[in-house]
XYZ file of C-alpha atoms in Angstrom:
772
model
C 30.104 -56.990 -131.274
C 27.581 -55.056 -133.253
C 27.566 -56.134 -136.873
C 24.578 -57.282 -138.916
C 21.584 -58.223 -136.771
C 21.972 -61.971 -136.922
C 25.744 -61.862 -136.493
C 25.439 -59.594 -133.488
C 23.063 -62.028 -131.828
C 25.469 -64.916 -132.328
C 28.370 -62.942 -130.904
C 26.476 -61.577 -127.944
C 24.985 -64.943 -127.092
C 28.041 -65.901 -125.050
C 27.915 -62.882 -122.790
C 25.437 -61.252 -120.472
C 23.076 -58.424 -121.497
C 19.582 -57.411 -120.172
C 17.027 -54.791 -118.502
C 14.920 -51.937 -119.820
C 16.147 -48.744 -118.181
C 16.171 -45.195 -119.480
C 17.708 -42.258 -117.700
C 19.987 -41.863 -114.729
C 21.013 -44.445 -112.108
C 21.864 -47.896 -113.399
C 25.076 -48.301 -111.474
C 26.715 -50.629 -109.015
C 25.992 -49.917 -105.358
C 27.895 -50.802 -102.197
C 26.281 -50.469 -98.743
C 26.518 -54.050 -97.504
C 24.941 -52.943 -94.237
C 22.476 -55.704 -93.524
C 23.303 -58.549 -95.914
C 21.012 -59.893 -98.598
C 20.149 -63.440 -97.466
C 16.514 -63.772 -98.482
C 16.796 -61.398 -101.435
C 19.490 -63.453 -103.143
C 17.139 -66.427 -103.292
C 14.064 -64.612 -104.653
C 12.113 -66.637 -107.170
C 11.838 -65.257 -110.688
C 8.232 -66.431 -110.799
C 5.658 -67.506 -108.303
C 5.935 -71.195 -107.450
C 2.442 -71.967 -108.653
C 3.022 -70.493 -112.137
C 3.576 -72.967 -115.006
C 7.192 -73.489 -116.073
C 8.522 -71.171 -118.763
C 10.913 -72.252 -121.469
C 11.936 -68.672 -122.313
C 11.457 -65.129 -121.031
C 11.314 -62.410 -123.696
C 12.095 -58.737 -123.211
C 11.758 -56.305 -126.126
C 13.610 -53.033 -126.615
C 12.006 -51.056 -129.443
C 10.694 -47.588 -130.176
C 7.177 -47.053 -128.867
C 6.457 -44.136 -131.198
C 7.749 -42.730 -134.471
C 7.341 -39.532 -136.444
C 8.812 -40.889 -139.662
C 7.661 -44.451 -140.485
C 10.914 -46.137 -141.412
C 12.780 -49.275 -140.376
C 14.806 -49.105 -137.164
C 16.849 -51.504 -135.084
C 15.213 -53.235 -132.117
C 16.508 -55.836 -129.690
C 14.985 -58.951 -128.133
C 16.472 -60.337 -124.936
C 15.848 -64.106 -124.719
C 16.422 -65.781 -121.338
C 16.283 -69.537 -120.591
C 15.539 -69.632 -116.832
C 16.021 -73.399 -116.559
C 12.400 -74.132 -115.712
C 12.371 -76.744 -118.489
C 15.193 -79.244 -118.873
C 17.875 -79.154 -121.544
C 19.360 -76.635 -123.957
C 17.297 -74.496 -126.296
C 18.295 -73.788 -129.904
C 17.104 -70.389 -131.170
C 16.353 -70.702 -134.899
C 14.372 -67.726 -136.140
C 13.009 -64.343 -135.173
C 10.209 -62.751 -137.190
C 7.901 -59.731 -137.099
C 4.216 -60.343 -137.873
C 1.414 -57.853 -138.416
C -2.182 -58.428 -139.501
C -1.444 -62.126 -140.004
C 1.510 -61.515 -142.338
C 5.247 -61.859 -141.836
C 6.932 -58.500 -142.499
C 10.474 -59.368 -141.377
C 12.455 -62.551 -140.739
C 15.834 -62.923 -139.063
C 17.555 -66.338 -138.944
C 19.219 -67.213 -135.645
C 21.830 -69.784 -134.679
C 22.081 -69.585 -130.889
C 22.091 -72.120 -128.063
C 21.006 -71.252 -124.507
C 21.604 -73.310 -121.375
C 19.148 -73.133 -118.521
C 20.178 -70.997 -115.525
C 17.891 -68.876 -113.289
C 20.519 -66.393 -112.038
C 20.205 -63.837 -114.862
C 16.430 -63.629 -114.387
C 16.818 -63.405 -110.611
C 19.095 -60.387 -111.021
C 16.653 -58.750 -113.389
C 13.833 -59.411 -110.950
C 15.729 -57.600 -108.198
C 16.351 -54.618 -110.451
C 12.701 -54.454 -111.527
C 11.576 -54.391 -107.901
C 13.930 -51.680 -106.664
C 12.227 -48.653 -105.094
C 11.584 -45.886 -107.637
C 13.937 -43.596 -105.686
C 16.795 -46.002 -106.353
C 15.895 -47.184 -109.861
C 15.246 -43.702 -111.316
C 13.804 -44.887 -114.591
C 13.349 -42.178 -117.222
C 11.148 -43.169 -120.130
C 8.422 -41.666 -122.297
C 6.122 -41.477 -119.300
C 8.626 -40.016 -116.853
C 8.388 -40.644 -113.127
C 4.613 -40.927 -113.228
C 4.691 -43.838 -115.648
C 3.299 -47.209 -114.547
C 6.515 -49.228 -114.467
C 4.793 -52.095 -112.631
C 2.974 -52.933 -115.868
C 6.340 -53.321 -117.634
C 7.696 -56.106 -115.427
C 9.187 -59.005 -117.354
C 11.248 -61.054 -114.920
C 9.246 -60.559 -111.733
C 5.529 -61.015 -111.184
C 3.402 -57.842 -110.798
C 2.125 -59.504 -107.609
C 5.562 -59.433 -106.031
C 5.861 -56.257 -103.927
C 8.375 -53.551 -104.651
C 11.313 -53.693 -102.267
C 11.328 -51.401 -99.272
C 14.039 -48.753 -99.102
C 16.027 -50.846 -96.609
C 15.733 -53.936 -98.821
C 16.606 -51.838 -101.858
C 19.798 -50.575 -100.268
C 20.756 -54.162 -99.466
C 20.016 -55.149 -103.062
C 22.272 -52.348 -104.285
C 25.149 -54.133 -102.590
C 24.127 -57.569 -103.764
C 23.552 -56.911 -107.470
C 27.130 -56.048 -108.548
C 28.566 -58.964 -106.558
C 26.232 -61.385 -108.280
C 26.820 -59.802 -111.700
C 30.566 -60.342 -111.301
C 29.997 -63.905 -110.167
C 27.799 -64.567 -113.203
C 30.418 -63.104 -115.548
C 33.150 -65.239 -114.000
C 31.051 -68.383 -114.181
C 30.278 -67.872 -117.874
C 33.903 -67.022 -118.646
C 34.893 -70.322 -117.021
C 32.551 -72.261 -119.331
C 29.416 -72.163 -117.224
C 25.915 -71.978 -118.682
C 24.959 -69.031 -120.885
C 21.243 -68.526 -120.389
C 20.476 -65.456 -122.498
C 21.128 -63.727 -125.816
C 20.129 -60.420 -127.367
C 19.621 -60.582 -131.118
C 19.032 -57.242 -132.816
C 16.780 -56.972 -135.843
C 15.156 -54.425 -138.108
C 11.603 -53.530 -137.195
C 10.062 -52.283 -140.474
C 7.861 -49.418 -139.293
C 7.422 -48.374 -142.913
C 5.479 -51.604 -143.495
C 3.343 -51.086 -140.396
C 2.445 -47.400 -140.729
C 1.573 -45.583 -143.934
C 3.623 -42.462 -144.643
C 0.438 -40.381 -144.435
C -0.935 -42.063 -141.292
C -2.435 -39.371 -139.042
C -0.983 -38.538 -135.643
C -2.267 -40.964 -133.027
C -2.508 -43.923 -135.401
C -1.565 -47.050 -133.466
C -0.593 -50.390 -134.962
C 0.238 -53.698 -133.337
C 2.825 -56.214 -134.374
C 4.123 -59.393 -132.795
C 7.750 -60.419 -132.353
C 7.876 -64.222 -132.653
C 10.778 -66.406 -131.587
C 11.044 -69.948 -132.961
C 13.214 -72.351 -130.985
C 13.847 -76.076 -130.613
C 13.759 -77.910 -127.291
C 16.230 -80.514 -126.065
C 13.819 -83.188 -127.213
C 13.770 -81.787 -130.775
C 10.302 -80.240 -130.605
C 9.806 -76.920 -132.364
C 8.115 -74.270 -130.221
C 7.387 -70.558 -130.436
C 7.152 -67.691 -127.977
C 6.056 -64.166 -128.765
C 5.739 -60.664 -127.380
C 3.295 -58.048 -128.719
C 4.405 -54.507 -129.537
C 2.416 -51.352 -130.179
C 3.736 -48.523 -132.323
C 2.169 -45.038 -132.421
C 2.548 -42.178 -134.877
C 3.397 -39.278 -132.562
C 3.017 -35.554 -133.077
C 5.599 -33.930 -135.355
C 8.260 -31.475 -134.282
C 6.754 -28.314 -135.686
C 8.526 -25.531 -137.528
C 7.916 -21.837 -137.105
C 6.353 -20.037 -140.097
C 8.027 -16.723 -140.804
C 11.239 -17.643 -139.007
C 12.363 -20.934 -140.487
C 12.950 -20.128 -144.162
C 16.401 -21.283 -145.268
C 15.711 -20.385 -148.899
C 15.002 -16.824 -147.821
C 18.027 -16.547 -145.560
C 16.358 -17.696 -142.333
C 17.640 -20.493 -140.110
C 16.825 -24.179 -140.286
C 15.659 -25.948 -137.121
C 17.691 -29.112 -136.545
C 16.560 -31.263 -133.611
C 18.808 -33.396 -131.447
C 19.723 -35.115 -128.182
C 22.649 -33.955 -126.018
C 22.678 -36.995 -123.691
C 22.910 -40.455 -125.271
C 24.502 -43.645 -123.927
C 25.421 -46.746 -125.920
C 26.584 -50.341 -125.575
C 30.047 -49.004 -124.685
C 28.629 -48.590 -121.192
C 27.165 -52.058 -120.597
C 28.079 -54.059 -117.513
C 28.479 -57.214 -119.583
C 28.998 -57.680 -123.304
C 30.058 -54.077 -123.974
C 30.843 -52.990 -127.526
C 34.391 -53.716 -128.594
C 36.918 -52.395 -127.762
C 35.316 -51.255 -124.488
C 35.592 -53.572 -121.513
C 32.595 -54.495 -119.398
C 31.614 -51.546 -117.213
C 31.039 -53.097 -113.801
C 30.276 -49.622 -112.485
C 27.017 -49.821 -114.511
C 25.751 -53.048 -112.950
C 22.103 -52.152 -113.578
C 22.799 -51.913 -117.315
C 22.756 -55.604 -118.179
C 21.023 -55.310 -121.543
C 19.012 -53.126 -123.850
C 21.762 -50.853 -125.142
C 22.595 -50.265 -128.784
C 25.502 -49.247 -130.941
C 25.527 -45.673 -132.225
C 24.818 -46.913 -135.746
C 21.713 -48.717 -134.459
C 20.646 -45.686 -132.438
C 20.879 -43.530 -135.554
C 18.064 -45.518 -137.193
C 15.874 -44.986 -134.118
C 16.517 -41.257 -133.939
C 15.782 -40.831 -137.631
C 12.443 -42.590 -137.138
C 11.757 -40.027 -134.394
C 12.504 -37.130 -136.736
C 15.755 -36.290 -134.934
C 18.697 -34.913 -136.931
C 21.679 -35.252 -134.573
C 22.888 -36.521 -131.217
C 25.983 -36.311 -129.047
C 27.609 -39.541 -127.859
C 27.933 -39.158 -124.081
C 28.940 -42.468 -122.561
C 30.068 -42.278 -118.941
C 33.699 -41.263 -118.434
C 34.080 -44.198 -116.041
C 32.935 -46.656 -118.740
C 34.829 -45.263 -121.731
C 37.957 -45.010 -119.618
C 40.830 -45.457 -122.087
C 41.997 -43.421 -125.057
C 41.458 -46.413 -127.321
C 37.832 -46.773 -126.251
C 37.176 -43.062 -126.786
C 38.860 -43.230 -130.197
C 36.409 -45.986 -131.123
C 33.466 -43.740 -130.163
C 34.935 -40.914 -132.259
C 35.311 -43.253 -135.231
C 31.755 -44.602 -134.889
C 30.337 -41.073 -134.845
C 32.324 -40.117 -137.939
C 31.144 -43.238 -139.765
C 27.432 -42.474 -139.296
C 27.612 -38.719 -139.960
C 26.397 -37.579 -143.365
C 24.394 -34.771 -144.917
C 21.182 -35.921 -143.232
C 22.429 -36.859 -139.751
C 25.212 -35.754 -137.406
C 26.757 -37.678 -134.488
C 29.150 -35.739 -132.244
C 31.595 -37.551 -129.897
C 31.465 -36.071 -126.379
C 31.161 -37.663 -122.918
C 29.338 -37.538 -119.598
C 32.111 -36.617 -117.188
C 32.054 -37.697 -113.535
C 33.651 -35.234 -111.123
C 33.960 -34.984 -107.360
C 31.467 -32.666 -105.673
C 33.202 -29.776 -103.919
C 32.414 -27.208 -101.269
C 29.193 -26.875 -99.255
C 26.558 -29.330 -100.467
C 22.952 -28.446 -101.220
C 20.820 -31.527 -100.641
C 21.681 -35.214 -100.461
C 21.112 -37.973 -103.002
C 21.480 -41.717 -103.284
C 24.842 -41.239 -104.972
C 26.142 -40.070 -101.600
C 24.968 -43.352 -100.075
C 26.544 -45.417 -102.831
C 29.855 -43.619 -102.355
C 29.942 -44.297 -98.596
C 28.195 -41.144 -97.421
C 29.957 -38.941 -99.989
C 30.132 -36.377 -101.141
C 29.726 -38.298 -104.365
C 30.260 -37.385 -107.977
C 28.207 -35.115 -110.160
C 27.760 -35.561 -113.900
C 28.508 -32.922 -116.497
C 27.974 -33.085 -120.224
C 31.441 -32.371 -121.647
C 30.752 -31.051 -125.150
C 33.011 -29.740 -127.879
C 36.012 -31.598 -126.447
C 38.932 -32.924 -128.470
C 40.286 -35.618 -126.130
C 39.049 -38.042 -123.475
C 38.989 -36.597 -119.959
C 39.562 -38.793 -116.908
C 36.482 -39.375 -114.791
C 36.697 -42.684 -112.936
C 37.026 -46.220 -114.275
C 34.846 -49.165 -115.197
C 35.519 -51.196 -112.050
C 33.325 -51.585 -108.988
C 32.174 -48.152 -107.789
C 34.461 -46.572 -110.362
C 32.298 -43.446 -110.275
C 33.112 -42.784 -106.599
C 36.123 -40.798 -105.479
C 39.018 -43.156 -104.906
C 37.154 -46.056 -103.287
C 38.442 -48.683 -105.708
C 40.040 -46.440 -108.355
C 42.145 -43.340 -108.708
C 40.644 -40.250 -107.136
C 38.229 -38.257 -109.248
C 39.130 -34.722 -110.193
C 37.033 -32.018 -108.590
C 34.348 -30.562 -110.814
C 36.102 -27.174 -110.932
C 39.280 -28.810 -112.225
C 37.327 -30.767 -114.839
C 35.507 -27.612 -115.928
C 38.886 -26.013 -116.560
C 39.950 -29.033 -118.644
C 36.756 -28.932 -120.732
C 37.070 -25.206 -121.328
C 40.788 -25.600 -122.026
C 39.947 -27.972 -124.890
C 37.664 -25.320 -126.344
C 34.608 -27.174 -125.062
C 31.561 -26.243 -123.024
C 30.003 -27.999 -120.056
C 26.433 -28.675 -118.936
C 25.306 -29.651 -115.434
C 23.351 -32.850 -116.104
C 20.180 -33.653 -114.096
C 21.099 -31.126 -111.359
C 18.038 -31.942 -109.268
C 18.315 -35.702 -109.785
C 17.629 -38.092 -106.948
C 20.969 -39.733 -107.679
C 24.103 -38.008 -108.894
C 22.484 -34.603 -108.853
C 24.544 -31.410 -108.783
C 24.818 -30.546 -105.081
C 27.849 -28.233 -105.286
C 25.617 -25.210 -105.820
C 27.666 -22.737 -103.765
C 30.926 -23.105 -105.736
C 29.310 -23.372 -109.154
C 29.738 -20.429 -111.517
C 28.427 -19.926 -115.030
C 29.478 -18.278 -118.258
C 30.068 -15.008 -116.421
C 33.121 -16.525 -114.702
C 34.316 -19.192 -117.166
C 32.393 -22.024 -115.496
C 29.373 -24.034 -116.618
C 27.830 -23.103 -119.941
C 24.375 -24.435 -119.203
C 22.017 -26.754 -117.335
C 20.138 -29.859 -118.459
C 16.628 -28.765 -117.462
C 14.862 -31.579 -119.369
C 16.235 -35.019 -118.502
C 14.458 -38.164 -119.666
C 10.704 -38.300 -120.232
C 8.031 -35.661 -120.087
C 8.952 -32.483 -118.227
C 6.550 -29.621 -117.586
C 6.355 -26.731 -115.179
C 8.975 -24.625 -113.448
C 10.139 -26.975 -110.670
C 12.762 -29.721 -110.553
C 15.695 -29.191 -112.898
C 14.026 -26.068 -114.319
C 13.763 -24.616 -110.838
C 17.435 -25.359 -110.153
C 18.388 -23.516 -113.362
C 16.274 -20.475 -112.473
C 17.639 -20.403 -108.919
C 21.180 -20.412 -110.295
C 20.362 -17.458 -112.563
C 18.711 -15.533 -109.739
C 21.889 -16.154 -107.767
C 24.071 -14.487 -110.405
C 24.970 -17.269 -112.867
C 24.468 -16.863 -116.598
C 23.457 -20.260 -117.979
C 21.669 -21.605 -121.040
C 19.060 -24.377 -120.935
C 19.547 -27.763 -122.620
C 17.916 -31.194 -122.662
C 18.911 -34.830 -122.904
C 16.994 -38.095 -123.073
C 19.727 -39.806 -121.012
C 18.737 -43.039 -122.712
C 20.841 -46.070 -121.915
C 18.583 -48.243 -124.091
C 16.439 -47.421 -127.119
C 15.661 -43.839 -128.082
C 12.291 -42.297 -127.250
C 10.340 -39.117 -127.890
C 11.331 -36.405 -125.417
C 11.993 -32.657 -125.366
C 14.656 -32.324 -128.036
C 17.201 -29.533 -128.345
C 15.984 -27.665 -131.422
C 18.894 -25.648 -132.765
C 18.429 -22.680 -135.095
C 21.211 -23.216 -137.609
C 22.215 -20.903 -140.430
C 23.137 -23.112 -143.353
C 23.331 -26.883 -143.866
C 23.415 -29.537 -141.151
C 26.992 -29.990 -139.914
C 28.501 -30.765 -136.534
C 30.226 -27.375 -136.426
C 27.030 -25.489 -137.268
C 24.995 -27.365 -134.641
C 27.634 -26.765 -131.962
C 27.859 -23.089 -132.845
C 24.101 -22.628 -132.472
C 23.961 -24.559 -129.195
C 26.850 -22.643 -127.669
C 25.172 -19.356 -128.602
C 21.894 -20.346 -126.913
C 20.166 -20.411 -130.296
C 18.031 -23.384 -129.336
C 14.753 -24.202 -127.629
C 13.557 -27.428 -125.991
C 10.380 -29.099 -127.175
C 8.615 -32.396 -127.770
C 6.383 -30.848 -130.428
C 5.716 -27.086 -130.401
C 8.086 -24.543 -131.907
C 8.884 -21.612 -129.622
C 11.450 -18.823 -129.754
C 11.840 -15.536 -127.923
C 13.215 -12.278 -129.310
C 13.408 -8.695 -128.105
C 13.357 -5.288 -129.764
C 15.971 -2.928 -128.328
C 16.294 0.400 -130.091
C 16.303 -0.256 -133.815
C 17.372 -3.910 -133.696
C 15.787 -7.229 -132.833
C 17.863 -9.405 -130.518
C 17.642 -13.159 -131.230
C 17.219 -15.872 -128.617
C 20.422 -16.506 -126.682
C 21.721 -12.944 -127.084
C 23.887 -11.496 -124.321
C 23.388 -7.771 -124.714
C 25.229 -5.173 -122.626
C 23.217 -2.174 -121.441
C 24.564 1.036 -119.855
C 24.417 1.685 -116.143
C 22.242 4.770 -116.641
C 19.297 3.960 -118.864
C 16.665 5.967 -120.626
C 13.077 5.096 -119.805
C 12.067 3.127 -122.890
C 11.494 -0.608 -122.219
C 12.486 -3.635 -124.232
C 9.699 -5.176 -126.295
C 9.873 -8.937 -125.614
C 8.161 -11.278 -128.057
C 7.399 -15.010 -127.990
C 6.755 -16.731 -131.328
C 4.849 -20.017 -130.981
C 3.540 -22.702 -133.287
C 1.584 -25.453 -131.539
C -0.684 -28.265 -132.576
C -2.431 -28.367 -129.184
C -4.049 -25.667 -127.040
C -2.265 -24.568 -123.907
C -0.749 -21.624 -122.061
C 2.073 -19.406 -123.320
C 4.039 -17.396 -120.756
C 6.779 -14.775 -120.899
C 8.983 -14.827 -117.790
C 11.453 -12.135 -116.730
C 14.092 -12.287 -114.043
C 17.009 -10.388 -112.592
C 19.925 -11.251 -110.356
C 19.139 -10.857 -106.681
C 15.374 -11.227 -106.978
C 13.586 -13.916 -105.011
C 11.840 -15.281 -108.099
C 11.059 -14.594 -111.716
C 7.981 -12.560 -112.642
C 5.353 -13.230 -115.273
C 5.380 -10.486 -117.898
C 2.435 -11.909 -119.796
C 0.521 -15.188 -119.908
C -2.123 -16.218 -122.389
C -4.337 -19.233 -123.049
C -3.840 -20.126 -126.705
C -5.297 -22.468 -129.285
C -3.542 -24.465 -131.963
C -1.598 -22.683 -134.673
C 1.063 -19.979 -134.934
C 0.756 -16.867 -132.766
C 2.766 -14.096 -131.104
C 2.761 -12.817 -127.517
C 4.396 -9.483 -126.640
C 5.178 -7.685 -123.394
C 7.306 -4.764 -122.209
C 10.410 -5.501 -120.133
C 11.687 -2.452 -118.225
C 15.482 -2.453 -117.966
C 17.094 -1.148 -114.787
C 20.771 -1.137 -115.765
C 21.559 -2.181 -112.194
C 22.125 -5.910 -112.651
C 21.744 -8.764 -115.158
C 18.189 -9.294 -116.412
C 16.658 -11.826 -118.776
C 13.485 -12.796 -120.556
C 12.386 -16.282 -121.656
C 9.232 -18.026 -122.874
C 7.469 -21.255 -121.889
C 4.544 -23.181 -123.359
C 2.606 -26.026 -121.742
C -0.212 -27.944 -123.427
C -3.516 -27.997 -121.569
C -3.429 -31.797 -121.333
C 0.193 -31.808 -120.128
C 1.384 -33.821 -123.124
C 3.671 -31.211 -124.649
C 5.923 -28.416 -123.489
C 8.539 -26.038 -124.846
C 11.191 -23.859 -123.189
C 13.231 -21.134 -124.863
C 16.683 -20.026 -123.950
C 16.808 -16.564 -122.404
C 17.926 -13.259 -123.810
C 20.300 -11.763 -121.256
C 20.833 -8.051 -120.608
C 24.201 -7.467 -118.942
C 24.451 -4.243 -116.947
C 27.671 -2.263 -117.241
C 28.456 -1.159 -113.676
C 28.786 2.525 -112.977
C 32.374 3.607 -113.550
C 33.088 0.694 -115.898
C 34.410 1.223 -119.419
C 32.607 -1.042 -121.880
C 30.561 -1.253 -125.034
C 26.802 -1.561 -125.315
C 24.142 -1.213 -128.009
C 24.238 -2.986 -131.395
C 26.103 -1.738 -134.447
C 24.327 -1.525 -137.779
C 26.000 -4.119 -140.030
C 27.009 -3.089 -143.521
C 24.685 -4.638 -146.145
C 27.699 -6.051 -148.027
C 29.582 -7.453 -145.067
C 31.294 -4.737 -142.982
C 30.603 -5.314 -139.282
C 32.006 -2.323 -137.374
C 33.544 -2.911 -133.971
C 34.500 -0.504 -131.184
C 37.624 -0.779 -129.035
C 39.625 1.489 -126.735
C 43.116 1.891 -125.330
C 44.174 3.814 -122.253
C 41.924 5.511 -119.715
C 39.737 8.631 -119.841
C 41.426 11.474 -117.930
C 40.711 15.148 -117.390
C 44.379 15.947 -116.824
C 46.504 13.983 -119.290
C 45.430 15.680 -122.547
C 45.938 12.470 -124.528
C 46.020 8.668 -124.204
C 42.396 7.466 -124.412
C 42.095 6.245 -128.000
C 38.633 5.100 -129.118
C 38.670 3.187 -132.400
C 35.936 1.963 -134.749
C 37.271 -0.656 -137.168
C 35.768 -2.714 -139.958
C 34.035 0.356 -141.400
C 33.790 1.357 -145.042
C 37.140 2.462 -146.519
C 37.903 6.203 -146.743
C 34.587 7.148 -145.193
C 33.856 10.296 -143.234
C 32.954 9.728 -139.574
C 31.184 11.722 -136.903
C 31.820 10.861 -133.242
C 28.821 11.827 -131.102
C 28.710 11.824 -127.323
C 26.466 12.713 -124.458
C 26.135 12.335 -120.712
C 23.024 10.217 -121.285
C 22.385 6.896 -123.026
C 19.593 6.043 -125.408
C 18.155 3.079 -127.294
C 16.223 4.777 -130.095
C 15.587 3.532 -133.644
C 17.769 5.627 -135.946
C 18.469 5.305 -139.687
C 17.823 1.585 -139.709
C 19.899 1.028 -136.574
C 20.020 2.375 -133.023
C 20.923 5.788 -131.655
C 22.787 4.811 -128.499
C 23.501 8.242 -126.962
C 20.952 10.659 -125.552
C 20.369 14.378 -125.717
C 21.955 16.850 -125.726
C 24.384 15.519 -128.349
C 27.897 16.801 -128.968
C 29.915 15.841 -132.016
C 33.313 15.979 -133.704
C 34.675 14.858 -137.069
C 37.234 12.225 -138.140
C 38.307 10.641 -141.438
C 38.596 6.859 -141.772
C 42.061 5.586 -142.607
C 42.920 2.352 -144.404
C 42.081 1.003 -147.832
C 41.910 2.972 -151.012
C 39.439 5.548 -152.245
C 36.415 3.948 -153.827
C 37.341 0.429 -152.756
C 34.429 -1.597 -151.360
C 36.581 -3.078 -148.565
C 35.924 -3.029 -144.808
C 39.407 -2.075 -143.594
C 38.504 1.504 -142.706
C 39.357 2.724 -139.189
C 37.865 5.716 -137.343
C 39.959 6.890 -134.375
C 39.511 9.590 -131.761
C 41.669 10.413 -128.712
C 38.904 11.542 -126.387
C 41.327 12.922 -123.833
C 42.215 15.553 -126.428
C 38.521 16.424 -126.691
C 38.367 16.821 -122.897
C 41.529 18.984 -122.868
C 40.244 21.238 -125.670
C 37.602 22.696 -123.334
C 35.008 22.859 -126.115
C 32.586 20.799 -123.990
C 32.544 22.133 -120.409
C 30.386 19.194 -119.247
C 33.367 16.836 -119.581
C 34.690 16.925 -116.024
C 35.997 14.389 -113.532
C 33.379 11.889 -112.412
C 30.875 12.194 -115.256
C 29.878 9.164 -117.314
C 30.082 9.666 -121.069
C 28.387 7.719 -123.864
C 30.113 7.775 -127.275
C 29.105 6.415 -130.698
C 30.416 6.845 -134.249
C 28.208 7.688 -137.181
C 29.741 7.413 -140.625
C 28.781 7.664 -144.233
C 28.045 4.377 -145.956
C 27.108 4.808 -149.600
C 26.303 1.086 -149.883
C 23.527 1.350 -147.296
C 20.042 2.806 -147.531
C 19.819 5.139 -145.731
C 23.500 5.980 -146.157
C 24.344 6.096 -142.435
C 26.558 3.563 -140.685
C 26.395 3.142 -136.892
C 28.845 1.550 -134.470
C 28.240 0.259 -130.971
C 28.426 2.772 -128.136
C 31.047 3.098 -125.432
C 30.359 3.965 -121.795
C 33.206 5.417 -119.725
C 33.728 7.643 -116.698
C 36.262 10.495 -116.744
C 38.976 10.168 -114.144
C 41.653 12.540 -112.818
């Protein structure tokens, strides 16, 4: 149903669409506890107000970074306050007394107040039940945005709101049935291009605001031509900054590609959903305002965004054919300048002990209800409810939902990765905290810490993420606008991608934690360990017994507004994170450094956060994790020195270290230079010292042996060389009397690399404890 603007309007005119809602919670409720009686007869307007021929509701970007044309939508409702049908003839955009866009219309509306009455109920729901997420977040003045109800009409009480949650889906279904039977169609939603490039100059400074007017021309039943209009303001918002010195693709550095991991479309509308999707009754609050993915692309490009993931609800896109349509739409709008990735928001049953209680539990008959996970990198649709009444609840009117642990296994089994969406949300939060595991146990990959509008500080979803990490989970941080309507400026996922913009490259960076979240500033964190610099998102193993030298943590910031930059550190089992360093900063690029002492006892991390002094902007990095190798565990740590022409040495082992066997613990370094000479060095102490352009990973006193690399041919530049050493033979030789049962050994290979300068190659190190 989403073709050219005028055609779309004509097609959608026979079905129901409406309401401006961004973010979570636009779904059908149950709870018919008290009845609705008076609520069902609420007036759309006060009785003393003059009659209205039409009610107009506009869905359009409120701000842009790149002045260019984008799709907008105008909902036109004929409430029946004047007699007869209305013929919609033209829609135009005017600015400074000139017409900048015209769209012909050919639509007929019949008068009927029910659509507006439903919208009025939704507008007046308590904030705890409506959960609107827009550019202003929860603190935004939504009363000023009322269209169908008067600002003088009070917001519903919680008790009235719960009654309305039962009434709305019943009345939506009744309205759908009446229209399908030939009853009056009182509203339409023509889409049109809003030419921002004709309203804002390409060099307009940040903060420039322009006004335009959307004018509807229509003809009354008596043949009179009339017009109605709605004003719209458009602002040039602050750019998404780059990071000088880091972002230099021409010099081999990464590009920063910005995107949204949580986007809904018209496939999830309660009425008039995009073909081939059926109407999603489970989303009864979503009566209008949604867009096709092709239309959303124009909005995101005007916001300076390079990619998004399509994440319609699993209970709305509930057939393979519907999901195939989403996949096809994403492929059709992906090109060298923009990427759309087909994923989904997967509903799963909460499991185990529940932390907290949300309105989703009420909607699902005192729960536990579903939680929502972003299922990314998947190859096939995953079942998560259906589009019928309360289709997001476990088995009330549909097949039972799978538990979230089962769905996690399905996502991971498809090679995907899952995010806990809006974990601290007032509805459909993630309350199964006790049974949730992270990357460390093949569970969640990350947490959506920025959902919807402006997010600052360390509470809410951010606090839930930090608490999970303190409790032993390893999780990355992500963001999502969660828009169900038009796009808006929020804290985008800003992925550091090596190479051109492709879906695979974006996914690879996101999965590796090579992304930060920001609505303007650029911010990354890195750490110097030994002779290497660890990038953001690194998961670096460290030995159980550490030398004293700390990690040098570093935050790199570029901001257009003054604020505060903070380096946080945390470790599993602590009651809270600690502040390593915090600094009031001005505009411009700068660096903040601090020492992070490593304990080797448990997982630790470091991350950075920036908040503007006026609260308008914020940025969060992903952490760098330091994974402790437990005492007695065999495992690798440290970072190998890569070959300058492509050899990346690895370190593996077979068997177990033993003081009695005399053989059978084979330590192998592969992917080294062919036919090279190697020196295995070991010690009873670890180290992290800069050494020949890499890191010396073993401490003093050093012992050493000698091995020759096998594989490849003499003089060949290949990387098929292999250095091998049976360390049990070293133990049995008796040449090192310190190698006895119970001691922990640290082993590393040095080797000659004539292609490097200096000509020393270095592998990772291996920690192991000698057994019987």
